[in-house]
Amino acid sequence: MGYSACGGTSSAGERARTVESPGERIRQIRGEQGLSLSELSRLSGVSKGYLSQIERLPDTRPSATTLFALARALGTSIGALLEDGEVDAEQEDVQRVPASLREFAEDAALPPADVQMLASIHYRGEAPQTKEDWRFLYESIRRSVNR
């Protein structure tokens, strides 16, 4: 379920073009699916209060783990939640995807949105250096979301 602005004249596609923040996109997709904040909270494991903050305050910057959980609960990708605003800016970073991440992404057949998510993480210490490091990080995020 993508929210691409190309092609047809669906109202969802038109609305996606005017939505600015990930929170607005989350609220839009949640509404289209008829989910309440409580239901999305239960499905994603993200607290109702934090969901409300993400949706209402455009400056709220949810973590990659939170976005992964929300995207999964909504049946979409992280890229769909970030499109229009952040992905366009981050697309410049695609050229900066480390070779070891590219190798891991190819081996694991990761969707482009997940590769971008991994590449855009800011590390306090040393960034992953090997395919195995990237696999460990990716699996850690997936497991923390799947609890």
Tab-separated table of C-alpha atoms in Angstrom:
chain	number	residue	atom	x	y	z
A	1	MET	CA	0.000	0.000	0.000
A	2	GLY	CA	2.020	2.956	-1.228
A	3	TYR	CA	1.068	6.561	-1.427
A	4	SER	CA	2.740	7.450	-4.675
A	5	ALA	CA	1.706	10.696	-6.270
A	6	CYS	CA	2.276	9.396	-9.785
A	7	GLY	CA	-0.288	8.000	-12.095
A	8	GLY	CA	-4.017	7.965	-11.355
A	9	THR	CA	-6.268	10.537	-9.857
A	10	SER	CA	-7.086	8.761	-6.616
A	11	SER	CA	-7.947	11.071	-3.785
A	12	ALA	CA	-5.390	9.318	-1.550
A	13	GLY	CA	-2.635	10.172	-4.031
A	14	GLU	CA	-3.768	13.773	-4.212
A	15	ARG	CA	-3.909	14.083	-0.429
A	16	ALA	CA	-0.452	12.538	-0.087
A	17	ARG	CA	1.003	15.415	-2.108
A	18	THR	CA	-0.305	18.015	0.319
A	19	VAL	CA	0.731	16.232	3.513
A	20	GLU	CA	3.944	17.597	5.014
A	21	SER	CA	5.029	15.691	8.125
A	22	PRO	CA	5.261	11.986	8.950
A	23	GLY	CA	2.670	12.588	11.684
A	24	GLU	CA	0.195	13.988	9.178
A	25	ARG	CA	0.781	10.997	6.900
A	26	ILE	CA	0.300	8.597	9.817
A	27	ARG	CA	-2.975	10.327	10.741
A	28	GLN	CA	-4.089	10.259	7.076
A	29	ILE	CA	-3.350	6.546	6.614
A	30	ARG	CA	-4.831	5.690	10.022
A	31	GLY	CA	-8.015	7.571	9.100
A	32	GLU	CA	-8.267	5.902	5.697
A	33	GLN	CA	-8.066	2.535	7.448
A	34	GLY	CA	-10.653	3.529	10.049
A	35	LEU	CA	-8.249	2.996	12.955
A	36	SER	CA	-8.494	4.927	16.208
A	37	LEU	CA	-5.389	6.092	18.080
A	38	SER	CA	-6.044	3.319	20.609
A	39	GLU	CA	-6.197	0.662	17.894
A	40	LEU	CA	-2.997	1.853	16.218
A	41	SER	CA	-1.315	1.990	19.627
A	42	ARG	CA	-2.307	-1.610	20.328
A	43	LEU	CA	-1.194	-2.807	16.868
A	44	SER	CA	2.130	-0.957	16.894
A	45	GLY	CA	3.120	-1.032	20.552
A	46	VAL	CA	3.597	2.763	20.478
A	47	SER	CA	1.850	4.567	23.341
A	48	LYS	CA	-1.357	6.419	22.540
A	49	GLY	CA	0.057	9.643	24.002
A	50	TYR	CA	3.186	9.495	21.848
A	51	LEU	CA	1.100	8.687	18.755
A	52	SER	CA	-1.011	11.750	19.460
A	53	GLN	CA	2.137	13.863	19.830
A	54	ILE	CA	3.588	12.531	16.557
A	55	GLU	CA	0.353	13.306	14.701
A	56	ARG	CA	-0.206	16.778	16.201
A	57	LEU	CA	3.293	18.236	16.468
A	58	PRO	CA	5.179	18.405	13.145
A	59	ASP	CA	8.550	18.835	14.881
A	60	THR	CA	8.250	15.439	16.611
A	61	ARG	CA	10.956	13.160	15.198
A	62	PRO	CA	10.069	9.518	15.899
A	63	SER	CA	12.925	7.013	15.928
A	64	ALA	CA	13.491	4.508	13.136
A	65	THR	CA	12.209	1.781	15.470
A	66	THR	CA	8.981	3.706	16.097
A	67	LEU	CA	8.491	4.406	12.384
A	68	PHE	CA	9.126	0.731	11.594
A	69	ALA	CA	6.486	-0.330	14.148
A	70	LEU	CA	3.941	2.185	12.838
A	71	ALA	CA	4.595	1.314	9.196
A	72	ARG	CA	4.166	-2.372	9.955
A	73	ALA	CA	0.928	-1.796	11.891
A	74	LEU	CA	-0.428	0.344	9.043
A	75	GLY	CA	0.618	-2.161	6.383
A	76	THR	CA	2.929	0.281	4.639
A	77	SER	CA	6.625	1.160	4.475
A	78	ILE	CA	8.729	3.647	6.369
A	79	GLY	CA	9.246	5.380	3.024
A	80	ALA	CA	5.495	5.934	2.685
A	81	LEU	CA	5.450	7.592	6.113
A	82	LEU	CA	8.407	9.813	5.242
A	83	GLU	CA	7.635	10.584	1.581
A	84	ASP	CA	7.368	14.139	0.286
A	85	GLY	CA	9.317	15.671	3.165
A	86	GLU	CA	12.222	13.681	4.433
A	87	VAL	CA	12.741	11.018	1.790
A	88	ASP	CA	13.315	13.623	-0.906
A	89	ALA	CA	16.005	15.231	1.232
A	90	GLU	CA	17.445	11.860	2.176
A	91	GLN	CA	17.578	10.622	-1.409
A	92	GLU	CA	20.814	12.553	-1.727
A	93	ASP	CA	22.195	10.207	0.945
A	94	VAL	CA	21.505	7.148	-1.224
A	95	GLN	CA	24.860	7.722	-2.892
A	96	ARG	CA	26.403	7.573	0.597
A	97	VAL	CA	25.109	4.079	1.363
A	98	PRO	CA	28.169	2.141	2.537
A	99	ALA	CA	29.227	-0.784	0.360
A	100	SER	CA	28.737	-3.205	3.264
A	101	LEU	CA	25.124	-2.019	3.666
A	102	ARG	CA	24.529	-2.364	-0.087
A	103	GLU	CA	25.862	-5.938	0.071
A	104	PHE	CA	23.659	-6.799	3.048
A	105	ALA	CA	20.620	-5.165	1.407
A	106	GLU	CA	21.127	-7.193	-1.771
A	107	ASP	CA	21.644	-10.465	0.137
A	108	ALA	CA	18.588	-9.872	2.335
A	109	ALA	CA	16.459	-8.368	-0.480
A	110	LEU	CA	15.641	-5.351	1.693
A	111	PRO	CA	13.132	-2.832	0.377
A	112	PRO	CA	14.695	0.539	-0.554
A	113	ALA	CA	12.888	2.278	2.320
A	114	ASP	CA	14.564	-0.026	4.842
A	115	VAL	CA	17.982	0.559	3.258
A	116	GLN	CA	17.393	4.314	3.520
A	117	MET	CA	16.311	3.927	7.132
A	118	LEU	CA	19.506	2.035	8.002
A	119	ALA	CA	21.697	4.461	6.047
A	120	SER	CA	20.132	7.496	7.715
A	121	ILE	CA	20.687	6.367	11.315
A	122	HIS	CA	23.070	8.660	13.181
A	123	TYR	CA	25.446	6.690	15.386
A	124	ARG	CA	26.918	7.880	18.675
A	125	GLY	CA	29.751	5.392	18.395
A	126	GLU	CA	31.170	3.480	15.502
A	127	ALA	CA	28.813	2.826	12.592
A	128	PRO	CA	28.396	-0.741	11.309
A	129	GLN	CA	31.337	-1.764	9.117
A	130	THR	CA	30.468	-5.223	7.772
A	131	LYS	CA	27.498	-7.007	6.235
A	132	GLU	CA	27.157	-8.914	9.482
A	133	ASP	CA	27.060	-5.662	11.490
A	134	TRP	CA	24.209	-4.384	9.288
A	135	ARG	CA	22.349	-7.704	9.578
A	136	PHE	CA	22.650	-7.561	13.384
A	137	LEU	CA	21.356	-3.965	13.485
A	138	TYR	CA	18.463	-4.687	11.127
A	139	GLU	CA	17.441	-7.844	12.989
A	140	SER	CA	17.680	-5.989	16.317
A	141	ILE	CA	15.291	-3.311	15.067
A	142	ARG	CA	12.914	-5.927	13.641
A	143	ARG	CA	12.919	-7.958	16.854
A	144	SER	CA	12.358	-4.916	19.057
A	145	VAL	CA	9.345	-4.010	16.938
A	146	ASN	CA	7.930	-7.553	16.817
A	147	ARG	CA	7.641	-7.999	20.600
